[in-house]
Structures are given as C-alpha cells and as structure tokens.
Amino acid sequence: MTAPDTHNPWQVVVSIWRSFLATFYRMPLLVLGSFLLYTLVSGYWQHYSPFHTPRGLASQSGYELLHAVIFAPLILAVIQMIARQSIRYADIWTVAAISVGAVIALNEFGILLINSLMRLVKSGINEGLIFNPSAQNTAKFVLIYRLYAVIGIGQLLGVFLLSMRMALLLPIIALEKIGWRAALLKAWRDMRGNFGFALAVGCAALLPLLVADHFLAQLYRIFYTSNALPVPLSPREWEALMVRSAQLTLGYIATAALVAWLYRAIAGRRATAPSL
C-alpha cells in the first residue's frame, strides 16, 4: 500500500477506508472465522455456561473478555497488513496477540467501569427525585434530563478523547518489542503535536462506521429476546447473535485500520519534520 501524504488528513482517511475493504478480500477466512467464532462462543456463554454468572457487571465483563480473546488475532493481522505491508499469520497466534488482547480488554473494562459509575450517579439522582416530594416538579425534571444529557456527552467525549490520545498504544504493542511501561510512555509522547491530526482523521474515518453501527444496533434490538434458560437457541436468537458479531467484527477491523494508519502517518510526519 502506497503511503499517503501524512500532512493531508483526508488522504489518510481514504487509506483507512481502502484498508478496511482490503481486509475482506486479503484475509476472508480470518474475518469469517472471527465472526462465526464469536457468534458460537457468545451463545454458549449466554445460554450454556456450566456456571452461573449474575447479570450486570460480571456477565458483561465476560463478554468484554471474549471480545479481546476472539478478535485479537484479527486486529493484529490488520495492523500487520497496514504497518508492515505484509501479513505473517504465524505471528498472530503468538505473544503479540496476547498483548493486543490485553490492550483491548483493558480499554473495554475501563469503558464498562465508567458506564457503570455513570449509571450509579443517575440512579442516585432518580432516587433523590422519588423520595423527595418537593423535588417533583416539571422544572426540576427538565433540569435533571438536561443534566443526564451533559453527563452522557461528557462521558462520550472523555472516552473518545482519551482513546484517541492512546491510539498508538495498540500498534506499538503489536509491532514493537518493548515493555508495557515503555509502550505507554511512547504512545503518549508520539501523539504530542499530532493529537489534532489524529482527532480529525479519527472522526472522519469512523463516521460511516457509526452510521452502519446504528442500523445494526436497531436490527439487534428487533431480533433480541431475553432468554437465559438452558434451552436450544431459537433461529431469531441466533440471528441476534450474528448481528452483534457483525457489529464487533466491523468495529474492530475499522479500529485496527485507524490506529495502524495513524501509526504510519505519524511516523512519516516525524520523519519529514524539520530538525531544530
């Protein structure tokens, strides 16, 4: 893949989209295998697990761990395809894949924890309204809804901005043989002076995916039925699991393409920067 103009965000965005599409014809078996494996394993985890997992944070943590284990090889392969311009399938089943999975798991556990804390805050606000009759008037309800909106927007912005600031951690861990502390420092340092560029590229590159994800989420809600009984899954439940797996597969391919091209582009920008 030819290197884009690293000073032109749009060219980098186009390269990300091209690599996203190239993933499906360069490694179709890996994409299909990841998609089917998550569908099967998540169905087992939800309905046939031999031990009881209480719904909520514990159950969702299990799903986040499944994401990291199942999709790490695919993410690593996409990063290799872009950053090294070759795919070494022997490498995607090694320690590097474990490190990539650990980054994915930590990121998703962090987001899950933030979401859980926000739910607790909202629950506390709701209880205050319910048990405080003087607070139950239209003006205060409107204020509470606005507060919810501010909390939600702040939560999304905080997660997105922090994730973009540490976006280089994933390709650094995948490609460079350095320790975790050194990788964290390098990811933070290399983004210095390039954060605005990374934000512009990230927002433009992920916008089509967010639109597709919205429609897939609506489709998932149509198919999904709450059933925790240890009985065979209905065709409708399998369809819901496949839609969810498609969401994750597309999302992780896009994420891997984004961070790999940022890694290449920022390295190119540093190489062409005038020396002091």
Short mmCIF file of C-alpha atoms in Angstrom, two decimals:
data_model
loop_
_atom_site.label_atom_id
_atom_site.label_comp_id
_atom_site.label_asym_id
_atom_site.label_seq_id
_atom_site.Cartn_x
_atom_site.Cartn_y
_atom_site.Cartn_z
CA MET A 1 0.00 0.00 0.00
CA THR A 2 1.44 3.34 -1.01
CA ALA A 3 1.99 5.82 1.78
CA PRO A 4 -0.43 8.78 1.75
CA ASP A 5 0.57 12.39 2.23
CA THR A 6 1.00 12.34 6.01
CA HIS A 7 0.21 16.06 6.24
CA ASN A 8 -3.15 15.60 4.50
CA PRO A 9 -5.76 14.07 6.87
CA TRP A 10 -8.16 13.29 4.02
CA GLN A 11 -5.64 11.10 2.22
CA VAL A 12 -5.04 9.16 5.42
CA VAL A 13 -8.83 8.73 5.86
CA VAL A 14 -9.14 7.36 2.31
CA SER A 15 -6.29 4.93 3.03
CA ILE A 16 -8.10 3.74 6.16
CA TRP A 17 -11.27 3.02 4.19
CA ARG A 18 -9.32 1.22 1.48
CA SER A 19 -7.56 -0.94 4.06
CA PHE A 20 -10.89 -1.67 5.75
CA LEU A 21 -12.25 -3.04 2.46
CA ALA A 22 -8.97 -4.79 1.62
CA THR A 23 -9.23 -6.80 4.84
CA PHE A 24 -12.22 -8.72 3.47
CA TYR A 25 -10.50 -9.92 0.29
CA ARG A 26 -6.99 -10.34 1.69
CA MET A 27 -7.98 -12.43 4.71
CA PRO A 28 -11.60 -13.54 4.25
CA LEU A 29 -11.19 -16.75 6.24
CA LEU A 30 -9.86 -14.92 9.29
CA VAL A 31 -12.71 -12.38 9.15
CA LEU A 32 -15.34 -15.11 8.68
CA GLY A 33 -13.75 -17.27 11.38
CA SER A 34 -13.76 -14.43 13.91
CA PHE A 35 -17.37 -13.60 13.07
CA LEU A 36 -18.59 -17.20 13.44
CA LEU A 37 -16.47 -17.98 16.49
CA TYR A 38 -17.84 -15.02 18.43
CA THR A 39 -21.40 -15.95 17.46
CA LEU A 40 -20.93 -19.51 18.78
CA VAL A 41 -18.95 -18.66 21.91
CA SER A 42 -21.22 -15.78 22.95
CA GLY A 43 -24.25 -18.07 22.51
CA TYR A 44 -22.57 -20.65 24.74
CA TRP A 45 -21.66 -18.01 27.32
CA GLN A 46 -25.20 -16.64 27.37
CA HIS A 47 -27.16 -19.92 27.47
CA TYR A 48 -24.99 -22.99 28.09
CA SER A 49 -22.29 -21.86 30.51
CA PRO A 50 -21.84 -24.55 33.22
CA PHE A 51 -21.56 -21.94 35.98
CA HIS A 52 -23.99 -19.18 36.89
CA THR A 53 -22.87 -15.64 36.19
CA PRO A 54 -25.08 -12.90 37.66
CA ARG A 55 -26.35 -10.47 35.05
CA GLY A 56 -24.87 -7.00 35.09
CA LEU A 57 -21.24 -6.06 35.53
CA ALA A 58 -19.96 -9.64 35.98
CA SER A 59 -21.75 -11.00 32.93
CA GLN A 60 -20.76 -8.06 30.75
CA SER A 61 -17.13 -8.40 31.87
CA GLY A 62 -17.22 -11.93 30.48
CA TYR A 63 -18.32 -10.59 27.11
CA GLU A 64 -15.53 -7.98 27.12
CA LEU A 65 -13.01 -10.75 27.76
CA LEU A 66 -14.47 -12.75 24.87
CA HIS A 67 -14.01 -9.71 22.60
CA ALA A 68 -10.33 -9.49 23.49
CA VAL A 69 -9.62 -13.21 23.09
CA ILE A 70 -11.52 -13.79 19.85
CA PHE A 71 -10.74 -10.60 17.92
CA ALA A 72 -7.09 -10.04 18.94
CA PRO A 73 -5.66 -12.17 16.05
CA LEU A 74 -7.81 -10.32 13.51
CA ILE A 75 -6.78 -6.92 14.88
CA LEU A 76 -3.12 -7.91 14.85
CA ALA A 77 -3.37 -9.17 11.25
CA VAL A 78 -4.93 -5.87 10.08
CA ILE A 79 -2.22 -3.86 11.83
CA GLN A 80 0.48 -6.00 10.21
CA MET A 81 -1.13 -5.67 6.78
CA ILE A 82 -1.01 -1.87 7.03
CA ALA A 83 2.08 -1.09 9.09
CA ARG A 84 4.35 -3.84 7.68
CA GLN A 85 2.51 -4.15 4.35
CA SER A 86 2.50 -7.92 4.81
CA ILE A 87 0.62 -10.47 6.87
CA ARG A 88 2.60 -13.05 8.85
CA TYR A 89 -0.06 -15.45 10.01
CA ALA A 90 2.40 -17.25 12.28
CA ASP A 91 2.71 -14.03 14.33
CA ILE A 92 -0.98 -13.57 15.01
CA TRP A 93 -1.08 -16.61 17.31
CA THR A 94 1.95 -15.58 19.41
CA VAL A 95 2.56 -13.43 22.49
CA ALA A 96 1.89 -10.30 20.42
CA ALA A 97 -1.75 -11.37 20.06
CA ILE A 98 -1.98 -11.79 23.84
CA SER A 99 -0.63 -8.26 24.29
CA VAL A 100 -3.12 -6.90 21.75
CA GLY A 101 -5.93 -8.74 23.54
CA ALA A 102 -4.79 -7.27 26.86
CA VAL A 103 -4.98 -3.73 25.43
CA ILE A 104 -8.47 -4.41 24.07
CA ALA A 105 -9.60 -5.91 27.38
CA LEU A 106 -8.24 -3.04 29.48
CA ASN A 107 -9.88 -0.49 27.21
CA GLU A 108 -13.25 -2.23 27.29
CA PHE A 109 -13.12 -2.89 31.04
CA GLY A 110 -12.35 0.82 31.56
CA ILE A 111 -15.31 1.88 29.43
CA LEU A 112 -17.54 -0.65 31.21
CA LEU A 113 -16.47 0.71 34.61
CA ILE A 114 -17.13 4.31 33.53
CA ASN A 115 -20.59 3.35 32.24
CA SER A 116 -21.37 1.53 35.48
CA LEU A 117 -20.34 4.55 37.57
CA MET A 118 -22.49 6.83 35.42
CA ARG A 119 -25.46 4.51 35.92
CA LEU A 120 -24.94 4.71 39.68
CA VAL A 121 -24.91 8.51 39.51
CA LYS A 122 -28.15 8.54 37.51
CA SER A 123 -29.70 6.00 39.89
CA GLY A 124 -28.84 8.25 42.82
CA ILE A 125 -30.43 11.22 41.08
CA ASN A 126 -33.60 9.20 40.36
CA GLU A 127 -33.87 8.02 43.96
CA GLY A 128 -33.50 11.61 45.13
CA LEU A 129 -36.43 12.59 42.95
CA ILE A 130 -38.60 9.67 44.04
CA PHE A 131 -38.05 10.07 47.80
CA ASN A 132 -38.08 13.87 47.82
CA PRO A 133 -41.62 15.03 47.02
CA SER A 134 -40.60 18.68 46.94
CA ALA A 135 -38.26 17.90 44.03
CA GLN A 136 -41.05 16.50 41.86
CA ASN A 137 -41.99 19.40 39.67
CA THR A 138 -41.69 19.98 35.94
CA ALA A 139 -38.83 22.48 36.12
CA LYS A 140 -36.65 20.15 38.17
CA PHE A 141 -37.40 17.18 35.92
CA VAL A 142 -36.32 19.25 32.90
CA LEU A 143 -33.15 20.19 34.77
CA ILE A 144 -32.45 16.53 35.54
CA TYR A 145 -32.91 15.50 31.90
CA ARG A 146 -30.50 18.23 30.84
CA LEU A 147 -28.06 17.04 33.46
CA TYR A 148 -28.36 13.49 32.03
CA ALA A 149 -27.57 14.86 28.58
CA VAL A 150 -24.50 16.71 29.86
CA ILE A 151 -23.29 13.63 31.72
CA GLY A 152 -23.79 11.45 28.62
CA ILE A 153 -22.00 13.86 26.29
CA GLY A 154 -19.16 14.35 28.77
CA GLN A 155 -18.82 10.60 29.15
CA LEU A 156 -18.65 10.02 25.38
CA LEU A 157 -16.18 12.86 24.86
CA GLY A 158 -13.97 11.74 27.72
CA VAL A 159 -13.77 8.14 26.50
CA PHE A 160 -13.22 9.18 22.87
CA LEU A 161 -10.56 11.80 23.60
CA LEU A 162 -8.62 9.52 25.94
CA SER A 163 -8.87 6.62 23.47
CA MET A 164 -7.55 8.82 20.65
CA ARG A 165 -4.71 10.09 22.83
CA MET A 166 -3.64 6.48 23.49
CA ALA A 167 -4.48 5.18 19.99
CA LEU A 168 -0.84 4.43 19.20
CA LEU A 169 -0.55 2.01 22.12
CA LEU A 170 -2.23 -0.78 20.14
CA PRO A 171 0.15 -0.77 17.12
CA ILE A 172 3.18 -0.15 19.35
CA ILE A 173 2.31 -3.19 21.48
CA ALA A 174 1.57 -5.22 18.33
CA LEU A 175 4.74 -4.34 16.39
CA GLU A 176 7.49 -3.16 18.73
CA LYS A 177 9.16 -5.47 21.19
CA ILE A 178 9.17 -3.14 24.20
CA GLY A 179 7.73 -3.38 27.69
CA TRP A 180 4.36 -2.07 28.79
CA ARG A 181 5.68 0.97 30.62
CA ALA A 182 7.84 1.99 27.66
CA ALA A 183 4.91 1.41 25.28
CA LEU A 184 2.59 3.61 27.35
CA LEU A 185 5.13 6.43 27.51
CA LYS A 186 5.90 6.15 23.80
CA ALA A 187 2.22 6.14 22.81
CA TRP A 188 1.58 9.28 24.88
CA ARG A 189 4.74 11.04 23.71
CA ASP A 190 4.37 10.25 20.00
CA MET A 191 0.86 11.70 19.95
CA ARG A 192 2.19 15.03 21.22
CA GLY A 193 1.82 17.58 18.45
CA ASN A 194 -0.29 15.15 16.39
CA PHE A 195 -3.42 14.98 18.55
CA GLY A 196 -5.46 17.39 16.41
CA PHE A 197 -4.44 15.49 13.29
CA ALA A 198 -5.44 12.17 14.92
CA LEU A 199 -8.81 13.59 16.03
CA ALA A 200 -9.61 14.87 12.53
CA VAL A 201 -8.66 11.56 10.93
CA GLY A 202 -10.48 9.50 13.58
CA CYS A 203 -13.74 11.44 13.38
CA ALA A 204 -13.83 11.36 9.56
CA ALA A 205 -12.80 7.70 9.28
CA LEU A 206 -15.24 6.36 11.89
CA LEU A 207 -18.30 8.37 10.83
CA PRO A 208 -19.51 5.83 8.19
CA LEU A 209 -18.98 3.03 10.72
CA LEU A 210 -21.09 4.84 13.34
CA VAL A 211 -23.94 5.12 10.83
CA ALA A 212 -23.70 1.40 9.99
CA ASP A 213 -23.43 0.53 13.70
CA HIS A 214 -26.62 2.48 14.43
CA PHE A 215 -28.63 0.43 11.93
CA LEU A 216 -27.07 -2.83 13.13
CA ALA A 217 -27.95 -1.91 16.73
CA GLN A 218 -31.57 -1.32 15.68
CA LEU A 219 -31.61 -4.69 13.90
CA TYR A 220 -30.15 -6.38 17.01
CA ARG A 221 -32.97 -4.96 19.16
CA ILE A 222 -35.53 -6.36 16.72
CA PHE A 223 -34.08 -9.89 16.89
CA TYR A 224 -33.03 -9.92 20.56
CA THR A 225 -35.18 -11.74 23.10
CA SER A 226 -34.22 -12.07 26.75
CA ASN A 227 -33.83 -15.78 27.43
CA ALA A 228 -31.36 -17.07 29.99
CA LEU A 229 -32.81 -20.58 30.17
CA PRO A 230 -30.52 -23.53 29.22
CA VAL A 231 -32.62 -24.44 26.19
CA PRO A 232 -31.69 -24.54 22.49
CA LEU A 233 -31.47 -21.10 20.95
CA SER A 234 -34.21 -20.15 18.55
CA PRO A 235 -33.33 -19.03 14.99
CA ARG A 236 -34.27 -15.48 16.00
CA GLU A 237 -31.77 -15.55 18.89
CA TRP A 238 -29.02 -16.87 16.59
CA GLU A 239 -29.80 -14.02 14.18
CA ALA A 240 -29.43 -11.52 17.04
CA LEU A 241 -26.06 -13.02 17.98
CA MET A 242 -24.90 -12.85 14.35
CA VAL A 243 -25.88 -9.18 14.10
CA ARG A 244 -23.96 -8.44 17.29
CA SER A 245 -20.95 -10.36 15.97
CA ALA A 246 -21.11 -8.37 12.72
CA GLN A 247 -21.10 -5.12 14.75
CA LEU A 248 -17.99 -6.18 16.63
CA THR A 249 -16.17 -7.56 13.59
CA LEU A 250 -16.68 -4.37 11.57
CA GLY A 251 -15.82 -2.20 14.55
CA TYR A 252 -12.55 -3.96 15.36
CA ILE A 253 -11.43 -4.02 11.71
CA ALA A 254 -12.10 -0.27 11.45
CA THR A 255 -10.32 0.39 14.76
CA ALA A 256 -7.28 -1.64 13.70
CA ALA A 257 -7.14 0.15 10.33
CA LEU A 258 -7.42 3.54 12.04
CA VAL A 259 -4.68 3.00 14.62
CA ALA A 260 -2.33 1.33 12.11
CA TRP A 261 -2.62 4.21 9.63
CA LEU A 262 -2.17 6.74 12.43
CA TYR A 263 0.98 4.85 13.42
CA ARG A 264 2.29 5.01 9.85
CA ALA A 265 1.21 8.59 9.25
CA ILE A 266 2.61 9.99 12.50
CA ALA A 267 5.90 8.17 11.90
CA GLY A 268 6.00 9.76 8.45
CA ARG A 269 5.23 13.21 9.87
CA ARG A 270 8.07 12.85 12.37
CA ALA A 271 10.47 11.75 9.63
CA THR A 272 9.67 14.78 7.45
CA ALA A 273 9.55 17.31 10.29
CA PRO A 274 12.32 19.96 10.11
CA SER A 275 15.05 19.42 12.67
CA LEU A 276 15.72 22.11 15.24
#
